[in-house]
């Protein structure tokens, strides 16, 4: 049993063979890693076991085995059971004489269902409703839709897998405010969420503090208050930030939509402005001096009009072009800054939520009144990915690794 000193314990790990024999392998499991992310439809993972009884030599792992993991959060009566398919050994190595280590990857049961499913069918309705219905039809799971769809469609899917159909809709459509949609499974909440990037920013952020901060203790001790630092983030580092060349190369600063009405011999230019046409709630966290509103012809689209033949073509085409420009710009800019952080628990935290993180200045604090916060890199971030790591070492240890992102530079008031 992984019964660590922090907020999660792994109760049991069961191996189910292809002929439905059950084996409790909890004592030989050394580490489990579970991955969830807003870009992942399902929770997946890896499991490491210590083999000193000839498991690999006497029993072939052929990719049809299942792993059932039971997890309990401390101070809660709720048990979480996740079942995965083993997709085979990733790494097998000898540890010492008579002992070896085996690392195996795990994928969702629904990923296997998708692999053996193919369908040909038409769907009609709001894009968010289509996504939820396809997911329900094939995986028998209700999707919690937290964003309003931005368009309605009548689509025929000819001989496609369920995830191919979902990929098609999600990559081609957006929410009502032209923001990219994400469909993802959450581990501890044990549900499936459909939510737009802008709606993620509208949530109240969870306040966290980086453990890497200046020592302001008057006695100069960095360990005397260690117990009060449990649950904070540690080992926080910025992976990338403010890649201006990448943004310029992808036409972020501006777009021109040129409309040619050859019936009436008119030419019109529509300027796409990120701050006006991309309704991202996160712009509240970006200081004005870093907002980009200059229009150039870095990316241009041309629409041809024939209003005498098609009365509604102009308004539909214009709106569609602006929507696509907004969608493309948000998708490009949403990872403008990426931060990787480690912690010892994820209480109340899931992917798709926001947190406020205080990043420290790299300078000595000469007095207790000095402000240690880096006001540029601190602020509100979306949790893109969480890796949950359960280790049998040291009496059972639980860690989380967070991938955080934001689309701008923080405002000084935060």
XYZ file of C-alpha atoms in Angstrom:
414
model
C 0.000 0.000 0.000
C 1.239 3.490 -0.879
C 0.261 5.302 2.275
C 2.265 8.485 2.150
C 2.284 11.396 4.581
C 0.316 13.644 2.250
C -3.147 13.749 0.750
C -3.458 10.582 -1.379
C -2.931 6.888 -0.866
C -3.008 4.050 -3.381
C -4.940 1.220 -1.797
C -4.664 -1.606 -4.297
C -3.408 -2.509 -7.772
C -5.059 -5.505 -9.461
C -3.858 -7.186 -12.669
C -6.611 -8.845 -14.710
C -5.371 -11.263 -17.375
C -6.980 -11.858 -20.749
C -8.709 -14.974 -19.315
C -10.059 -12.987 -16.316
C -7.643 -14.252 -13.664
C -6.974 -11.681 -10.945
C -3.614 -10.962 -9.283
C -2.950 -8.457 -6.527
C 0.388 -6.919 -7.566
C 0.347 -4.065 -5.055
C 3.438 -5.308 -3.126
C 5.665 -5.318 -6.220
C 4.554 -1.979 -7.681
C 7.261 0.649 -7.198
C 5.770 3.636 -8.984
C 2.619 4.776 -10.749
C 2.285 7.886 -12.922
C -1.117 9.067 -14.163
C -1.478 11.814 -16.767
C -4.415 14.162 -17.312
C -4.514 17.198 -19.586
C -6.919 19.504 -21.387
C -5.615 18.154 -24.709
C -6.085 14.513 -23.653
C -9.464 12.869 -24.076
C -8.610 10.216 -21.463
C -6.440 9.733 -18.374
C -3.421 7.555 -19.204
C -0.364 6.445 -17.297
C 2.644 4.267 -16.609
C 3.327 1.655 -13.954
C 6.661 0.264 -12.762
C 6.993 -3.097 -11.011
C 9.886 -4.950 -9.412
C 10.053 -8.502 -10.758
C 11.836 -11.065 -8.566
C 9.515 -14.000 -9.186
C 9.878 -14.506 -12.930
C 6.651 -12.775 -13.932
C 7.865 -11.661 -17.330
C 9.479 -15.024 -18.090
C 6.529 -17.172 -17.029
C 3.628 -14.995 -18.102
C 3.585 -13.197 -21.482
C 2.234 -9.649 -21.348
C 0.405 -9.487 -24.678
C -1.423 -6.176 -24.369
C -4.784 -7.633 -23.335
C -4.288 -7.286 -19.595
C -6.118 -4.769 -17.479
C -4.890 -2.842 -14.451
C -7.355 -1.634 -11.828
C -5.992 1.025 -9.475
C -7.889 2.058 -6.339
C -7.012 5.462 -4.887
C -8.312 7.133 -1.745
C -7.942 10.777 -0.880
C -7.217 11.335 2.784
C -9.913 13.019 4.840
C -12.483 11.776 2.314
C -14.539 8.602 2.217
C -14.571 8.518 -1.573
C -12.616 5.798 -3.376
C -11.541 6.323 -6.978
C -11.144 3.235 -9.160
C -9.572 3.592 -12.577
C -9.193 0.724 -15.002
C -6.593 0.729 -17.766
C -5.365 -1.549 -20.523
C -1.696 -2.470 -20.463
C -0.184 -1.677 -23.845
C 2.980 -3.670 -23.184
C 6.387 -3.187 -21.536
C 8.181 0.048 -22.391
C 11.410 -0.759 -20.633
C 12.756 -3.956 -19.058
C 16.061 -3.826 -17.177
C 17.962 -6.017 -14.725
C 18.346 -4.340 -11.340
C 20.628 -6.938 -9.770
C 21.059 -10.698 -9.808
C 17.598 -12.276 -9.800
C 15.707 -8.974 -9.855
C 14.468 -6.838 -12.722
C 12.406 -3.738 -13.263
C 9.547 -3.474 -15.748
C 7.985 -0.205 -16.905
C 4.627 -0.604 -18.649
C 2.359 1.948 -20.294
C -1.373 2.098 -19.557
C -4.127 3.482 -21.747
C -7.795 4.116 -21.132
C -10.397 1.420 -21.760
C -12.173 3.970 -23.949
C -9.075 4.328 -26.122
C -9.303 0.596 -26.828
C -13.016 0.927 -27.587
C -12.160 3.686 -30.050
C -9.470 1.537 -31.686
C -11.981 -1.183 -32.551
C -14.927 1.083 -33.444
C -15.844 2.557 -36.797
C -19.111 4.186 -37.790
C -20.891 6.006 -40.617
C -23.608 8.347 -39.427
C -24.913 11.908 -39.593
C -25.259 14.269 -36.629
C -27.097 17.593 -36.413
C -27.080 20.338 -33.820
C -24.878 22.732 -31.895
C -21.208 21.806 -32.086
C -20.948 21.245 -28.327
C -24.037 19.022 -28.433
C -22.509 16.965 -31.268
C -19.341 16.395 -29.262
C -21.266 15.330 -26.150
C -23.571 13.038 -28.140
C -20.776 11.219 -29.991
C -18.916 10.679 -26.727
C -22.070 9.363 -25.074
C -22.964 7.064 -27.995
C -19.642 5.227 -28.070
C -18.196 5.491 -24.561
C -21.468 5.581 -22.593
C -20.298 8.518 -20.491
C -22.135 11.815 -20.067
C -20.062 14.887 -20.905
C -20.388 17.921 -18.643
C -20.686 20.790 -21.131
C -19.478 24.016 -19.496
C -19.308 26.269 -22.569
C -21.837 27.368 -25.172
C -21.189 26.236 -28.723
C -20.527 28.810 -31.398
C -22.087 27.133 -34.450
C -24.650 24.569 -35.599
C -23.916 21.847 -38.125
C -25.322 18.919 -40.035
C -22.324 16.604 -40.527
C -22.024 13.200 -42.142
C -19.134 11.105 -40.844
C -18.268 8.376 -43.390
C -16.506 5.357 -41.859
C -14.666 7.130 -39.067
C -13.537 6.287 -35.566
C -15.231 8.193 -32.711
C -12.095 10.141 -31.805
C -11.562 11.072 -35.453
C -15.027 12.604 -35.502
C -14.383 14.431 -32.222
C -11.032 15.704 -33.523
C -12.722 17.030 -36.637
C -15.389 19.002 -34.772
C -13.071 20.344 -32.063
C -10.399 21.441 -34.557
C -12.878 23.152 -36.909
C -15.298 24.858 -34.499
C -15.175 27.057 -31.417
C -17.278 28.298 -28.531
C -19.734 31.176 -28.797
C -16.923 33.650 -28.020
C -14.630 32.158 -30.728
C -12.401 30.404 -28.211
C -10.903 26.900 -28.743
C -12.806 24.015 -27.144
C -11.203 21.261 -25.071
C -12.597 17.837 -24.158
C -10.815 16.129 -21.288
C -11.186 13.605 -18.471
C -10.388 14.572 -14.866
C -8.846 12.023 -12.528
C -10.113 12.836 -9.026
C -13.418 14.345 -10.155
C -13.906 11.237 -12.327
C -15.820 13.122 -15.029
C -15.451 14.376 -18.610
C -15.525 18.132 -19.289
C -16.091 20.149 -22.468
C -14.932 23.704 -21.933
C -13.484 26.615 -23.893
C -10.158 28.229 -23.149
C -11.732 31.618 -22.385
C -14.231 30.048 -19.955
C -11.356 28.458 -18.067
C -10.072 31.959 -17.325
C -13.425 33.059 -16.008
C -13.163 30.714 -13.013
C -11.984 32.107 -9.691
C -8.298 31.175 -9.431
C -6.966 28.951 -6.671
C -4.345 30.850 -4.666
C -1.029 29.010 -4.387
C 2.413 30.127 -3.332
C 5.748 29.085 -4.685
C 7.936 27.479 -2.027
C 10.986 28.978 -3.733
C 10.790 32.307 -1.987
C 13.145 34.581 -0.126
C 13.852 33.802 3.524
C 12.272 36.605 5.533
C 12.560 34.862 8.894
C 14.230 37.249 11.334
C 16.332 34.427 12.806
C 17.632 33.415 9.387
C 16.323 29.860 9.584
C 14.973 28.283 6.402
C 13.681 25.077 8.010
C 12.022 26.225 11.210
C 8.742 26.832 9.393
C 8.934 23.807 7.081
C 5.675 22.265 8.357
C 3.728 25.339 7.307
C 5.069 25.040 3.756
C 3.402 21.708 3.017
C 1.157 21.792 0.004
C 2.979 24.663 -1.681
C 4.577 24.537 -5.099
C 8.267 23.762 -5.392
C 10.824 23.527 -8.167
C 8.986 26.076 -10.282
C 10.635 27.014 -13.558
C 9.577 28.884 -16.684
C 9.930 26.606 -19.695
C 9.250 29.263 -22.338
C 7.975 32.811 -22.348
C 7.084 35.627 -24.718
C 8.325 34.165 -28.003
C 7.707 37.293 -30.062
C 9.193 35.863 -33.261
C 6.907 32.817 -33.109
C 3.864 35.053 -32.624
C 4.866 37.373 -35.460
C 5.584 34.456 -37.768
C 2.100 33.068 -37.094
C 0.393 36.378 -37.811
C -0.665 37.123 -34.257
C -0.397 40.909 -34.311
C -3.123 41.463 -36.861
C -5.168 40.137 -39.737
C -6.748 41.768 -42.763
C -9.938 40.367 -44.242
C -10.446 41.790 -47.724
C -13.906 41.608 -49.263
C -14.378 42.060 -52.996
C -17.963 42.698 -54.115
C -17.750 42.225 -57.857
C -21.512 42.848 -58.367
C -21.309 46.381 -56.994
C -17.607 46.864 -57.728
C -16.712 47.525 -54.091
C -13.632 46.693 -52.068
C -13.734 46.543 -48.265
C -11.072 45.784 -45.665
C -12.047 44.388 -42.260
C -9.391 44.732 -39.556
C -9.060 41.923 -37.068
C -7.992 43.263 -33.666
C -7.133 40.713 -30.984
C -8.278 42.829 -28.042
C -11.636 43.573 -29.738
C -12.554 40.396 -31.614
C -11.048 37.784 -29.270
C -13.261 37.835 -26.208
C -10.754 36.293 -23.822
C -11.416 36.970 -20.183
C -7.693 36.654 -19.514
C -7.045 40.062 -21.086
C -8.064 41.490 -17.713
C -4.776 40.120 -16.416
C -2.640 41.679 -19.167
C -1.324 45.181 -18.744
C -2.202 47.645 -21.535
C 1.373 48.222 -22.629
C 1.626 44.610 -23.801
C -1.671 44.421 -25.702
C -1.213 44.324 -29.440
C -3.663 46.294 -31.561
C -1.588 47.357 -34.582
C -3.047 46.181 -37.865
C -0.719 45.136 -40.656
C -1.072 42.755 -43.557
C 0.830 39.954 -41.853
C -2.086 37.628 -42.561
C -4.770 38.426 -45.115
C -7.908 36.633 -46.213
C -9.864 37.487 -49.362
C -13.624 36.924 -49.633
C -15.459 37.337 -52.921
C -19.024 38.634 -52.737
C -22.033 38.244 -54.984
C -24.835 39.887 -52.944
C -27.308 40.003 -55.859
C -27.254 36.210 -56.025
C -26.629 35.463 -52.354
C -28.131 38.086 -50.072
C -26.709 36.750 -46.805
C -23.282 35.788 -48.101
C -21.570 38.970 -46.989
C -22.579 38.867 -43.322
C -22.031 35.119 -42.978
C -18.654 35.233 -44.691
C -17.481 38.257 -42.745
C -18.462 36.789 -39.395
C -16.932 33.421 -40.263
C -13.613 34.993 -41.214
C -13.438 37.042 -38.018
C -14.340 33.982 -35.966
C -11.606 31.922 -37.591
C -9.078 34.710 -37.071
C -10.025 34.942 -33.392
C -9.860 31.171 -32.970
C -6.488 30.893 -34.684
C -4.989 33.764 -32.713
C -6.133 32.426 -29.344
C -4.837 28.960 -30.192
C -1.448 30.460 -31.101
C -1.190 32.782 -28.115
C -2.560 30.627 -25.303
C 0.865 29.074 -24.604
C 2.762 32.352 -24.691
C 4.264 31.472 -21.307
C 4.639 27.938 -19.944
C 5.596 27.077 -16.381
C 6.348 23.650 -14.903
C 5.789 23.340 -11.153
C 6.047 20.476 -8.673
C 4.116 20.012 -5.451
C 3.182 17.426 -2.845
C -0.567 17.485 -3.332
C -3.295 18.626 -5.719
C -6.119 19.260 -3.278
C -9.033 20.814 -5.134
C -7.014 21.204 -8.327
C -7.862 19.739 -11.738
C -6.855 20.417 -15.310
C -8.835 23.200 -16.935
C -8.895 25.242 -13.735
C -6.924 28.379 -12.963
C -4.545 29.177 -10.161
C -2.831 32.316 -8.984
C 0.871 31.736 -8.520
C 3.292 34.105 -6.855
C 6.683 33.867 -8.547
C 9.652 35.236 -6.535
C 12.110 37.928 -7.517
C 15.705 36.840 -7.957
C 17.177 39.225 -5.401
C 17.968 39.192 -1.665
C 15.347 40.550 0.711
C 17.210 43.023 2.915
C 14.264 43.761 5.178
C 10.952 42.154 6.113
C 9.075 44.891 4.275
C 10.583 44.137 0.866
C 8.225 42.836 -1.812
C 9.485 39.441 -2.991
C 6.920 39.001 -5.781
C 7.906 39.052 -9.446
C 4.983 41.094 -10.795
C 5.716 40.209 -14.424
C 5.714 36.417 -14.138
C 3.316 36.020 -11.221
C -0.390 35.867 -11.905
C -3.245 33.664 -13.090
C -2.458 30.524 -15.099
C -4.523 27.736 -16.645
C -3.585 24.213 -15.560
C -2.877 22.470 -18.886
C -1.561 19.158 -17.563
C -1.125 17.311 -14.267
C 1.112 14.285 -13.753
C 0.291 12.380 -10.566
C 3.238 10.343 -9.278
C 2.810 7.685 -6.588
C 6.042 6.146 -5.330
C 6.560 3.276 -2.898
C 9.900 4.719 -1.769
C 10.239 6.470 1.581
C 7.122 4.887 2.993
C 4.935 6.085 0.145
C 5.329 9.405 -1.591
C 2.888 11.401 -3.710
C 3.909 14.257 -5.982
C 2.265 16.277 -8.735
C 3.815 17.999 -11.702
C 1.803 20.869 -13.205
C 2.083 22.408 -16.656
C 0.730 25.958 -16.490
C 0.136 28.416 -19.320
C -1.015 31.983 -19.836
C -1.507 34.266 -22.833
C 0.259 37.435 -21.750
C 2.234 39.363 -19.164
C 0.710 39.981 -15.779
C -0.796 43.287 -14.740
C 0.969 45.024 -11.859
C -2.190 45.099 -9.764
C -2.014 41.321 -9.266
